[in-house]
Amino acid sequence: MEQQHPVPGRPGPEPPPLEEPTEPRGPLPPKPDQGGPATVSPTGQPTGADRAVMAQGGEYLTTAQGHRLPDTDHSLKVGARGPVLLRDHHLREKITHFDHERIPERVVHARGAAAHGVFRGYGTAASVTRAAFLDKDVETPVFVRFSTVLGSRGSADTVRDTRGFAVKFYTGEGVFDLVGNNIPVFFIQDAIKFPDVIHAGKPHPDREIPQAQSAHDTFWDFVSLHTEATHHTLWNMSDRGIPRSYRMMEGFGVHTFRLVNADGKTTLVKFHWKPKLGVHSQVWEEAQITGGADPDFHRRDLADAIEAGAHPQWELGIQTFPDTPEQTFEGIDLLDPTKIVPEELAPVQPLGLLTLDRNPSNFFAETEQVAFHPGHLVPGIDVTDDPLLAGRLFSYIDTQITRLGGPNFAQLPINRPHAPVNDMLRDGMHQTAVHRGTAPYRPNSLDGGCPFTAGTEAGAYVEVPVEVPAGRKVREAPASFADHFSQPRQFWLSLSPVEQEHVISAYTFELSKCYEKAIKERVLRTLANIDPRLCGEVAEGLGLPAPEPSEPLADVVPSPALSQVGREWPVAGRVVGIVTDGSGDLESVRAARQAVLDQGMVPLVVAPTGGVLGADTGDPVTVQRTFAAARSIEFDALLLAGAPAPAADAHGARDAKAGSGDRSGDAGQAVDPRVVLLVGEAYRHSKALGGWAGAERVWQAAGIASDAPGVVGGGDGRDVLPEVVRLLTRHRVWERFPAAV
């Protein structure tokens, strides 16, 4: 008999409909290949109960206490635009339970890397905030943690995902945490939906696959039914989803914050981190190779750059907006975390410089135990009524209590404030402070009245006394939150042709990993409301018809600041591979290596074997990579000092990569196939190539024309390097990526 589902991988026991189901029904049964634990008592006695009673039941959504719920998309607020109410028990239960789903690693942002550094204020912020750490030449210690969102601690660095960009400022007024991402918008507008989007993005709960990626049915099922996620999803499918390096990654505070200056005047702002090296990405094939060849690529890159003295730097800047009752700017709702304000409308004004200059000495004690919280604020910085931010203000502290074993996580060395603490908090798990005194309460006389409250003049943190809009208790969103397509269209139209090609490729790849046709068709409906070409190209790649838009295409103005292509950047910290067989002119290798160092870049010598070259010359050259160990993904450019012949280990039994490449020519002219593979990949990924002393034979073996864009020849490395450096300022040789017309 013909099998009903011959292809494995179906996410559920029956195919989903194209439209969102509306008729109540109970939970679906398990798939035929699924079982469950035996039904025994806590003491191991068989109960005889049906295994199904251990699963969820009922056709309606309820609280953990069995109360049926009318809505789970909107927090309880004072009016559609008002603040979220603490009395929202459903929000608290849903978020609290979500916060406690994983121990001990973070539920999200589990895979991370971090570094210490210093922030120096420019003194340009006084007109908008009294935050003292932004005063001119004030230096504040910082600890910065970068991360991926979806993967576990053991996942790979270069997956397509949003990255966390969290900065802990140890200011003299207390800790300030700016907890953001490398994408300026988020998938949802209200924190009550955060468990939903993460549950959708995480691995399928039955198989725990796929790990650390969104290319699966549950993610696309959610975002295609929940179109407020469209803007963030499009950013994720762009090159922003696969950064070249943490050092070359932009950061955003995502939410709108409220600043207050010394005179009490308030200003609404959005925070930006601008990397001095520019915003750059990997290409998709490069990211996939990296995930296999070096899954620790980003954390290694960050640590190696700091160790090499190429200290990463970012400027902190703000976009400013008048603090009006409407909290909008140029028609953009500033409380909607799925929206940006284009930099052409509100330029980013620099406030200070962040430099990372020290690696952690213990990954667990520092990187793993650091605890961030958006509510860690200093005088001069306050929050707004953004409903996503409101949930984060509750969620983070609850999460830290679970992860770090109790309420005293602030006493861990990495979390300790660099300002005096007298909080009257006592006892609890992991209490390491030895408190003195008799009266941890106020008012008191037994301890002389200490501690005393402070006024604004003494540096107290005082919340801005903003007017709260009156209204009914409702679970609603303001009408302005309903526009889900105009800004995604603006982002798409702001990208260069090559970046648009990468977006098309990303959507096609991700959706091809989905099992259900209905989900793919639903995503195409969303893409049709962004751009007909985007929708048509993805549909063609999936072998499906392209639907028509369901609403008129938005009339938007492109924002050039959203594109990563078209500008030039410093090359400090870039990694240049110098390939040699060690038998040629080592003087040219030495000269090239020194020239790379002189440019502030990192040279890695690649040779047939490890050790040193020219040991008997008095000036040996250390080898950092062998032909067997090197892969193109770790180099930003390659310099070839000749055409290395096949090394002794260049055979398939020793190194499978030696089975690739071209050995054409006689024995004296053949090129090591690992070098051919190295160069071919670098060329395919549009990296600059330079060579001398017969390097053209490597180009020929790799099928590369010597006059191709970004291929530079010369007499030696010093002749070649200036042009290679010029090409590196643009990150890639973009001309090698022909875009469709």
XYZ file of C-alpha atoms in Angstrom:
741
model
C 0.000 0.000 0.000
C 1.297 3.446 -0.882
C 2.562 5.389 2.123
C 0.571 8.509 2.944
C 3.642 10.577 3.921
C 6.708 8.949 2.348
C 8.970 11.925 3.030
C 10.018 12.269 6.698
C 10.052 15.626 8.423
C 6.394 16.544 8.653
C 6.123 18.837 11.725
C 2.608 17.754 12.753
C 0.236 14.794 12.393
C -1.876 16.505 9.717
C -1.222 19.272 7.167
C -2.206 22.812 8.214
C -4.763 24.862 6.291
C -3.722 27.932 4.330
C -5.856 30.200 6.494
C -5.550 30.495 10.264
C -7.978 28.016 11.879
C -10.958 29.628 13.619
C -13.138 26.637 14.622
C -12.294 25.434 18.159
C -10.915 21.914 18.411
C -8.873 19.922 20.876
C -5.130 19.130 20.658
C -4.044 16.979 17.728
C -2.877 13.427 18.469
C 0.833 12.583 18.353
C 2.434 11.435 15.122
C 2.728 7.680 14.628
C 6.438 7.723 15.390
C 6.002 9.545 18.697
C 5.518 8.134 22.186
C 5.903 9.377 25.726
C 7.145 8.435 29.169
C 5.504 5.655 31.120
C 2.743 6.770 33.471
C 4.171 6.032 36.894
C 3.927 7.771 40.239
C 6.716 9.904 41.742
C 7.833 6.762 43.594
C 7.920 4.623 40.450
C 4.580 2.780 40.915
C 2.599 2.109 37.705
C -0.659 4.100 37.565
C -2.206 2.495 34.511
C -3.236 5.918 33.238
C -3.390 6.713 29.540
C -0.229 8.518 28.470
C -2.390 11.156 26.816
C -3.451 12.546 30.201
C 0.096 13.852 30.674
C -0.339 16.241 27.727
C -2.346 19.444 27.406
C -6.089 19.120 26.858
C -9.109 21.189 25.968
C -9.993 23.250 22.935
C -9.617 26.710 24.489
C -6.573 28.661 25.652
C -6.450 28.947 29.437
C -4.262 30.152 32.270
C -2.288 27.610 34.289
C -5.270 27.590 36.664
C -7.699 26.608 33.892
C -9.287 30.035 33.346
C -10.284 30.503 29.694
C -8.666 33.509 28.030
C -10.241 35.896 25.513
C -6.923 37.356 24.303
C -3.192 36.588 24.547
C -1.799 39.188 22.152
C -2.204 42.395 24.153
C -1.126 43.395 27.639
C -3.669 45.046 29.928
C -3.139 48.804 29.537
C -4.725 52.106 30.508
C -6.146 52.779 27.064
C -4.664 51.514 23.828
C -1.594 53.758 24.199
C -1.302 53.829 27.977
C 1.096 52.099 30.357
C 0.842 48.383 31.063
C -0.806 47.513 34.364
C 0.985 45.423 36.989
C -2.343 43.772 37.810
C -2.277 41.912 34.465
C -2.019 38.437 35.972
C -2.078 36.751 32.566
C 0.927 38.760 31.359
C 2.808 37.990 34.565
C 1.955 34.287 34.533
C 2.827 33.882 30.855
C 6.092 35.807 31.073
C 7.083 34.310 34.434
C 6.576 30.764 33.224
C 8.502 31.549 30.047
C 11.361 33.037 32.047
C 11.678 29.777 33.986
C 11.585 27.391 31.032
C 15.330 26.804 30.860
C 17.965 26.423 33.516
C 20.743 27.150 33.821
C 21.514 28.606 30.374
C 19.630 31.605 29.084
C 16.327 30.844 27.358
C 17.378 33.239 24.607
C 20.822 34.672 23.873
C 22.452 31.544 25.329
C 25.303 31.559 22.808
C 27.450 34.576 23.537
C 30.883 36.149 23.790
C 31.957 39.192 25.745
C 34.752 41.638 26.492
C 35.676 44.419 28.869
C 36.305 47.962 27.778
C 35.883 51.636 28.446
C 33.408 54.267 27.303
C 34.531 57.884 26.959
C 31.911 60.625 26.760
C 32.166 63.419 24.203
C 30.258 65.940 26.330
C 27.681 66.466 23.581
C 24.661 65.145 25.504
C 24.212 67.840 28.161
C 21.356 69.530 26.302
C 19.226 66.365 26.443
C 20.332 64.407 29.542
C 21.986 64.886 32.905
C 23.514 61.373 32.805
C 26.997 62.081 34.151
C 28.798 59.287 32.293
C 28.152 61.149 29.032
C 30.025 64.275 30.207
C 33.149 65.259 28.302
C 36.114 62.887 28.781
C 34.409 60.925 31.553
C 35.645 57.335 31.260
C 33.312 54.551 32.371
C 34.243 50.843 32.582
C 31.960 48.610 30.513
C 31.308 44.939 29.877
C 29.754 44.038 26.527
C 28.134 40.732 25.609
C 27.267 39.778 22.023
C 25.045 36.803 21.325
C 22.747 34.920 19.009
C 19.089 34.647 20.011
C 17.802 31.184 19.124
C 20.661 28.723 19.591
C 21.836 26.875 22.657
C 25.234 27.491 24.248
C 26.725 24.828 21.998
C 25.371 26.170 18.708
C 27.388 27.866 15.958
C 28.232 31.561 15.760
C 27.470 32.210 12.086
C 23.854 31.046 11.897
C 21.286 33.387 10.358
C 19.818 35.048 13.420
C 19.395 38.291 15.303
C 22.375 39.202 17.511
C 22.229 40.633 20.982
C 24.330 43.730 21.739
C 24.202 44.300 25.518
C 26.375 46.902 27.260
C 26.805 47.231 31.030
C 28.088 50.673 32.061
C 29.582 50.703 35.577
C 28.899 54.411 36.133
C 29.531 56.446 39.266
C 25.760 56.814 39.606
C 25.079 53.081 39.451
C 24.819 50.484 36.707
C 23.254 51.423 33.357
C 22.413 48.520 31.030
C 21.710 49.257 27.369
C 20.331 45.912 26.229
C 19.795 45.896 22.473
C 20.207 43.994 19.216
C 21.990 44.338 15.891
C 18.598 44.894 14.233
C 16.690 48.084 15.118
C 13.214 46.533 15.203
C 11.669 43.469 16.786
C 9.246 40.732 15.724
C 6.458 41.776 18.092
C 4.895 44.955 19.437
C 3.850 43.685 22.861
C 5.934 41.628 25.311
C 3.053 39.273 26.008
C 3.825 37.665 22.637
C 7.518 37.113 23.358
C 7.051 33.505 24.476
C 5.132 32.866 21.245
C 7.775 34.154 18.856
C 10.586 32.371 20.702
C 8.633 29.119 20.916
C 8.100 29.409 17.151
C 11.763 30.128 16.428
C 13.224 27.485 18.741
C 13.744 23.881 17.545
C 10.599 21.819 17.092
C 9.763 20.419 20.545
C 9.345 16.826 19.366
C 12.789 16.422 17.733
C 14.760 19.371 19.136
C 15.750 20.302 15.566
C 16.708 22.405 13.731
C 19.163 24.090 16.084
C 19.836 27.835 16.015
C 18.004 28.694 12.839
C 14.678 29.897 11.520
C 14.545 27.684 8.420
C 11.671 25.516 9.619
C 7.886 25.327 9.684
C 7.064 26.657 13.141
C 8.932 29.942 12.679
C 7.422 30.690 9.291
C 3.999 29.551 10.452
C 4.090 32.189 13.199
C 5.503 35.109 11.216
C 3.188 34.472 8.258
C 0.152 34.573 10.564
C 1.533 37.466 12.611
C 2.504 40.048 10.017
C 3.781 42.625 12.506
C 6.897 40.393 12.398
C 7.452 41.203 8.698
C 9.893 44.081 9.193
C 12.224 42.207 11.553
C 11.992 39.062 9.421
C 13.106 40.994 6.337
C 16.108 42.407 8.225
C 16.963 38.871 9.330
C 16.778 37.609 5.739
C 19.094 40.405 4.639
C 22.867 40.311 5.088
C 22.344 41.767 8.589
C 21.384 38.263 9.723
C 24.916 36.905 9.097
C 27.482 39.460 10.360
C 31.121 39.204 9.330
C 32.182 39.890 12.891
C 30.859 41.264 16.145
C 33.395 44.043 15.528
C 31.575 44.963 12.323
C 28.037 44.868 13.667
C 25.724 47.784 14.334
C 23.776 47.941 17.596
C 20.401 49.434 18.450
C 18.465 50.080 21.642
C 15.306 49.078 19.658
C 12.895 50.987 21.951
C 12.299 54.690 22.329
C 13.676 56.030 25.619
C 13.061 59.321 27.415
C 15.996 61.524 28.429
C 15.791 64.371 30.927
C 18.325 67.180 31.252
C 19.402 69.224 34.269
C 16.512 71.640 33.760
C 13.925 68.845 33.708
C 13.275 69.098 29.976
C 12.572 65.745 28.325
C 13.491 64.383 24.895
C 12.573 61.082 23.258
C 15.515 59.178 21.772
C 16.604 55.985 20.051
C 20.092 54.632 20.829
C 22.539 53.520 18.121
C 25.968 51.857 18.173
C 28.005 52.635 15.029
C 31.087 50.397 14.508
C 34.219 52.252 13.452
C 35.036 49.403 11.037
C 31.677 49.667 9.300
C 28.759 47.245 9.050
C 29.741 44.116 7.108
C 28.425 40.603 6.621
C 29.331 37.174 5.366
C 27.771 35.761 2.231
C 25.508 32.776 2.856
C 27.817 30.056 1.535
C 30.657 31.545 3.544
C 28.525 31.457 6.709
C 27.605 27.820 6.084
C 31.239 26.806 5.572
C 32.204 28.748 8.680
C 29.608 26.918 10.761
C 31.351 23.644 9.947
C 34.966 24.750 9.745
C 34.888 27.034 12.805
C 31.590 27.249 14.735
C 33.347 29.575 17.221
C 34.255 32.036 14.477
C 32.743 35.196 15.998
C 33.932 34.682 19.555
C 37.382 33.734 18.255
C 37.467 36.801 15.996
C 36.548 39.112 18.883
C 39.075 37.609 21.299
C 41.844 37.436 18.687
C 41.342 41.045 17.607
C 41.570 42.292 21.185
C 44.606 40.127 21.846
C 46.255 41.460 18.682
C 45.684 45.050 19.778
C 43.060 45.762 17.101
C 40.602 46.986 19.728
C 37.042 47.181 18.397
C 35.318 50.543 18.694
C 31.782 51.863 18.384
C 30.309 55.335 18.675
C 27.192 55.639 20.807
C 24.695 57.976 19.222
C 21.079 59.030 19.555
C 18.271 60.101 17.299
C 16.239 62.766 19.100
C 12.526 63.572 18.861
C 10.302 66.114 20.633
C 8.545 64.625 23.675
C 4.987 65.355 22.564
C 1.826 63.792 24.004
C 1.372 61.820 20.761
C 4.905 60.364 20.951
C 5.154 60.261 17.160
C 7.659 61.726 14.710
C 6.977 62.422 11.024
C 3.982 60.106 11.239
C 6.013 57.258 12.814
C 4.754 55.872 16.122
C 7.734 55.994 18.495
C 6.170 53.423 20.842
C 6.016 50.767 18.098
C 9.167 48.582 18.334
C 8.604 47.238 14.817
C 9.302 50.687 13.333
C 12.465 52.708 12.716
C 12.956 56.399 12.100
C 15.145 56.772 8.973
C 18.420 58.523 9.679
C 17.686 60.955 6.856
C 14.775 62.272 8.962
C 16.605 62.220 12.303
C 20.404 62.009 12.025
C 22.335 60.026 14.630
C 24.217 62.402 16.931
C 27.389 60.920 18.508
C 27.678 60.968 22.305
C 30.814 58.942 23.057
C 33.240 56.204 22.077
C 33.239 52.585 23.269
C 36.518 50.644 23.068
C 36.812 46.950 23.944
C 40.339 46.271 25.145
C 40.261 43.247 27.500
C 39.095 39.673 27.134
C 37.445 37.899 30.090
C 39.710 35.731 32.202
C 36.955 33.237 33.014
C 34.113 32.658 30.580
C 31.676 31.313 33.158
C 32.318 33.851 35.895
C 32.010 36.780 33.523
C 30.318 36.054 30.196
C 27.849 33.501 31.554
C 27.049 35.138 34.875
C 26.666 38.711 33.657
C 23.078 39.829 34.252
C 21.549 42.633 32.189
C 18.255 44.396 32.779
C 16.658 47.287 30.812
C 15.473 48.708 34.137
C 19.041 49.346 35.295
C 18.944 53.090 34.583
C 20.826 56.165 35.773
C 19.564 59.707 36.421
C 18.791 61.379 33.117
C 17.569 58.221 31.341
C 14.018 56.900 31.648
C 11.687 54.523 29.811
C 8.543 55.078 27.749
C 5.242 53.204 27.479
C 6.480 50.906 24.708
C 4.532 47.691 25.544
C 7.454 45.461 24.544
C 9.794 47.365 26.859
C 7.239 47.146 29.683
C 7.378 43.359 29.614
C 11.168 43.332 29.471
C 11.298 45.483 32.607
C 9.511 42.678 34.441
C 11.018 39.693 32.671
C 14.752 40.281 33.027
C 14.981 40.397 36.801
C 12.770 37.333 37.080
C 15.045 35.486 34.665
C 18.196 36.417 36.590
C 16.735 35.105 39.848
C 16.191 31.725 38.215
C 19.452 31.528 36.295
C 21.731 32.766 39.044
C 20.175 31.044 42.022
C 18.477 33.823 43.932
C 18.011 37.568 44.371
C 21.654 38.416 45.129
C 22.950 38.139 41.549
C 24.066 41.772 41.692
C 26.782 40.677 44.147
C 28.536 38.486 41.584
C 31.806 40.181 40.646
C 30.822 40.858 37.039
C 27.532 42.472 38.107
C 28.667 44.572 41.051
C 28.012 48.315 40.737
C 30.984 50.641 40.858
C 29.037 52.951 43.161
C 28.273 52.612 46.893
C 25.354 50.270 47.638
C 23.204 50.584 50.774
C 19.970 48.877 49.778
C 18.544 47.443 53.040
C 18.097 44.113 51.201
C 19.068 41.166 53.400
C 19.739 37.446 53.315
C 18.637 35.211 50.449
C 20.510 32.598 48.464
C 24.164 33.369 47.781
C 24.353 36.364 50.092
C 28.047 37.277 50.102
C 27.905 40.714 51.699
C 28.359 40.810 55.491
C 25.860 43.486 56.463
C 26.092 45.373 59.746
C 23.610 47.382 61.698
C 20.400 46.631 63.523
C 17.719 48.343 61.468
C 17.404 47.401 57.790
C 14.219 49.432 57.514
C 13.085 53.038 57.206
C 12.462 55.130 59.139
C 14.786 54.044 61.911
C 16.656 55.595 64.802
C 18.686 52.584 65.935
C 21.104 52.951 63.010
C 21.129 56.716 63.226
C 18.534 57.000 60.478
C 20.915 55.531 57.896
C 20.385 55.036 55.010
C 18.803 58.350 54.074
C 16.857 59.079 50.896
C 18.390 61.477 48.383
C 16.970 64.324 46.407
C 17.638 65.177 42.791
C 20.440 67.510 43.864
C 22.145 64.540 45.579
C 21.996 62.412 42.435
C 18.808 60.454 43.119
C 17.120 58.577 40.318
C 13.712 60.216 39.919
C 11.279 58.923 37.296
C 10.042 61.565 34.883
C 6.561 62.667 36.079
C 4.838 62.232 32.726
C 1.080 62.465 32.335
C -0.579 59.047 32.064
C -3.403 58.940 29.501
C -6.781 58.103 31.002
C -8.755 55.278 29.474
C -10.459 51.965 29.903
C -8.607 48.782 30.846
C -8.282 47.092 27.450
C -6.241 44.478 25.638
C -5.759 46.442 22.438
C -3.098 48.007 20.272
C -3.287 51.550 18.907
C -4.370 51.874 15.289
C -0.897 53.121 14.293
C 0.543 49.682 15.173
C -1.471 48.111 12.320
C 0.875 49.190 9.492
C 3.014 46.097 8.916
C 4.295 46.631 5.352
C 5.374 50.232 4.636
C 8.676 50.041 6.524
C 9.593 46.564 5.206
C 9.036 47.977 1.716
C 11.223 50.971 2.559
C 13.977 48.645 3.799
C 13.771 46.526 0.635
C 13.936 49.551 -1.682
C 16.899 50.946 0.292
C 19.105 47.924 -0.406
C 21.588 47.754 -3.266
C 20.859 45.268 -6.099
C 23.345 42.735 -4.732
C 21.819 42.965 -1.234
C 18.370 42.427 -2.719
C 19.653 39.286 -4.433
C 20.870 38.019 -1.068
C 17.423 38.638 0.473
C 15.752 36.695 -2.334
C 18.204 33.853 -1.831
C 17.651 33.828 1.940
C 13.870 33.650 1.701
C 14.093 30.946 -0.952
C 16.517 28.864 1.113
C 14.604 29.243 4.371
C 11.198 28.468 2.891
C 12.574 25.501 0.946
C 13.322 23.954 4.355
C 9.645 24.185 5.330
C 7.578 21.053 4.836
C 4.120 22.569 4.475
C 3.076 24.158 1.197
C 0.419 26.269 2.943
C 3.060 28.009 5.054
C 5.139 28.856 1.980
C 2.073 30.246 0.214
C 1.195 32.331 3.259
C 4.695 33.877 3.348
C 4.424 34.692 -0.358
C 1.252 36.628 0.414
C 3.273 38.720 2.858
C 6.091 39.286 0.353
C 3.571 40.389 -2.284
C 2.711 43.345 -0.038
C 6.397 44.338 0.116
C 7.516 44.087 -3.505
C 6.320 42.167 -6.603
C 9.851 41.241 -7.717
C 10.820 39.931 -4.285
C 7.647 37.840 -4.165
C 7.990 36.652 -7.769
C 11.626 35.577 -7.492
C 11.042 33.683 -4.241
C 7.906 32.067 -5.654
C 9.826 30.936 -8.729
C 12.528 29.421 -6.549
C 9.873 27.508 -4.600
C 7.997 26.406 -7.711
C 4.825 28.205 -6.603
C 2.680 30.907 -8.204
C 3.234 34.467 -7.031
C 0.103 35.968 -5.442
C -1.100 39.511 -6.014
C -0.785 42.101 -3.207
C -3.710 42.190 -0.809
C -3.331 45.942 -0.311
C -1.774 48.831 -2.274
C 2.018 48.976 -2.153
C 3.223 51.690 0.202
C 4.651 54.845 -1.360
C 7.938 55.213 0.539
C 11.250 57.047 0.205
C 14.373 54.800 0.328
C 16.853 55.354 3.162
C 20.463 54.993 1.914
C 21.669 54.560 5.522
C 20.048 51.103 5.575
C 22.395 49.677 2.936
C 25.761 48.165 3.869
C 27.173 48.758 0.368
C 28.647 51.886 -1.172
C 30.903 53.349 1.522
C 34.538 52.920 2.554
C 35.784 51.873 5.989
C 39.028 51.451 7.957
C 40.854 48.152 7.501
C 42.221 47.860 11.051
C 41.956 44.305 12.333
C 41.285 42.744 8.931
C 42.872 39.309 8.462
C 45.112 38.775 5.419
C 46.392 35.330 4.458
C 49.872 35.163 2.920
C 50.223 31.871 1.052
C 53.664 30.447 0.331
C 55.278 27.062 -0.173
C 58.327 28.159 1.807
C 60.808 27.330 -0.909
C 60.667 30.622 -2.794
C 61.715 34.136 -1.960
C 61.051 34.416 1.767
C 62.153 38.025 1.727
C 59.005 38.962 -0.218
C 56.894 37.093 2.359
C 58.596 38.970 5.193
C 58.074 42.275 3.420
C 54.402 41.522 2.725
C 53.832 40.476 6.324
C 55.363 43.690 7.635
C 53.375 45.791 5.183
C 50.149 44.155 6.400
C 51.125 44.879 10.012
C 51.922 48.478 9.123
C 48.330 48.874 7.915
C 46.999 47.746 11.304
C 45.832 44.419 9.874
C 46.573 40.860 10.987
C 48.763 38.698 8.688
C 48.531 34.891 8.831
C 51.186 32.949 6.935
C 49.813 29.830 5.240
C 52.297 27.115 4.239
C 52.424 23.355 3.548
C 53.441 22.521 7.129
C 53.555 24.253 10.480
C 56.598 25.516 12.323
C 58.846 28.126 10.781
C 60.152 28.870 7.317
C 63.780 29.772 6.767
C 64.945 28.492 10.138
C 68.558 28.731 8.985
C 68.319 32.342 7.777
C 68.454 34.069 11.137
C 65.079 35.662 10.406
C 62.588 32.790 10.301
C 58.928 33.245 9.317
C 56.374 31.630 11.634
C 53.579 29.652 9.973
C 50.100 30.259 11.444
C 48.056 27.988 9.155
C 48.782 24.919 7.037
C 47.205 24.065 3.695
C 45.283 21.329 5.506
C 43.980 23.620 8.277
C 43.308 26.845 6.371
C 39.913 27.753 4.985
C 38.985 30.887 3.103
C 36.356 32.013 5.596
C 38.885 33.336 8.136
C 40.606 35.665 5.655
C 39.388 39.016 4.362
C 41.952 38.911 1.547
C 44.656 36.576 0.240
C 48.205 37.302 -0.950
C 49.971 34.552 -2.912
C 53.748 34.515 -2.932
C 53.999 32.172 -5.905
C 52.153 28.993 -6.887
C 52.760 26.282 -4.253
C 53.274 22.791 -5.646
C 51.351 19.849 -4.105
C 52.635 19.163 -0.607
C 53.374 15.710 0.747
C 49.941 15.404 2.382
C 48.027 16.538 -0.726
C 46.151 13.294 -1.265
C 42.625 12.262 -0.431
C 43.460 9.697 2.223
C 45.249 12.369 4.279
C 43.148 15.424 3.454
C 39.864 15.151 1.564
C 40.184 18.771 0.438
C 43.110 17.662 -1.698
C 40.595 15.886 -3.909
C 39.350 19.296 -5.054
C 41.039 21.744 -7.326
C 43.088 21.478 -10.497
C 46.417 19.698 -10.763
C 46.766 20.541 -14.438
C 50.230 20.909 -15.864
C 53.338 18.807 -15.584
C 54.824 17.819 -12.250
C 56.773 21.042 -12.034
C 53.728 23.202 -12.786
C 50.982 21.559 -10.661
C 49.448 23.576 -7.819
C 48.443 22.199 -4.430
C 44.678 21.577 -4.721
C 44.050 22.952 -1.199
C 45.456 26.298 -2.330
C 43.272 26.168 -5.436
C 40.228 25.487 -3.246
C 41.231 28.291 -0.867
C 41.586 30.796 -3.686
C 38.457 29.611 -5.510
C 36.298 30.053 -2.426
C 37.756 33.480 -1.673
C 37.077 34.559 -5.245
C 33.531 33.183 -5.146
C 32.921 35.125 -1.945
C 34.206 38.316 -3.627
C 37.351 38.802 -1.573
C 40.396 40.663 -2.814
C 43.240 38.531 -4.216
C 46.836 39.618 -4.747
C 49.776 37.658 -6.071
C 53.273 37.675 -7.502
C 56.081 35.300 -8.492
C 53.887 33.062 -10.678
C 50.614 33.385 -8.754
C 48.805 33.613 -12.082
C 49.151 29.817 -12.326
C 46.933 29.554 -9.229
C 44.362 31.862 -10.827
C 44.410 29.678 -13.924
C 44.036 26.460 -11.927
C 41.061 27.982 -10.084
C 39.458 29.176 -13.315
C 39.977 32.853 -12.493
C 40.895 35.401 -15.150
C 43.974 37.398 -14.199
C 42.145 40.614 -15.132
C 38.998 39.764 -13.152
C 37.712 42.402 -10.698
C 39.680 42.392 -7.476
C 42.591 40.240 -8.768
C 45.819 42.182 -8.351
C 49.252 41.234 -9.708
C 52.668 42.761 -9.178
C 56.374 42.250 -8.618
C 56.074 41.549 -4.883
C 53.756 42.021 -1.916
C 54.582 45.691 -1.491
C 53.462 46.348 -5.064
C 50.231 44.428 -4.604
C 49.123 45.409 -1.111
C 48.042 49.051 -1.693
C 45.381 48.021 -4.200
C 44.291 45.099 -2.007
C 43.902 47.526 0.909
C 41.817 49.850 -1.248
C 39.548 46.953 -2.137
C 39.285 45.954 1.524
C 37.932 49.384 2.489
C 34.756 48.374 0.604
C 34.659 44.995 2.406
C 34.153 42.988 -0.796
C 34.672 43.234 -4.535
C 30.978 43.799 -5.151
C 31.397 43.805 -8.932
C 31.776 40.023 -8.790
C 28.133 39.687 -7.720
C 26.107 40.378 -10.870
C 22.566 41.299 -9.846
C 19.523 40.341 -11.865
C 18.042 43.146 -13.928
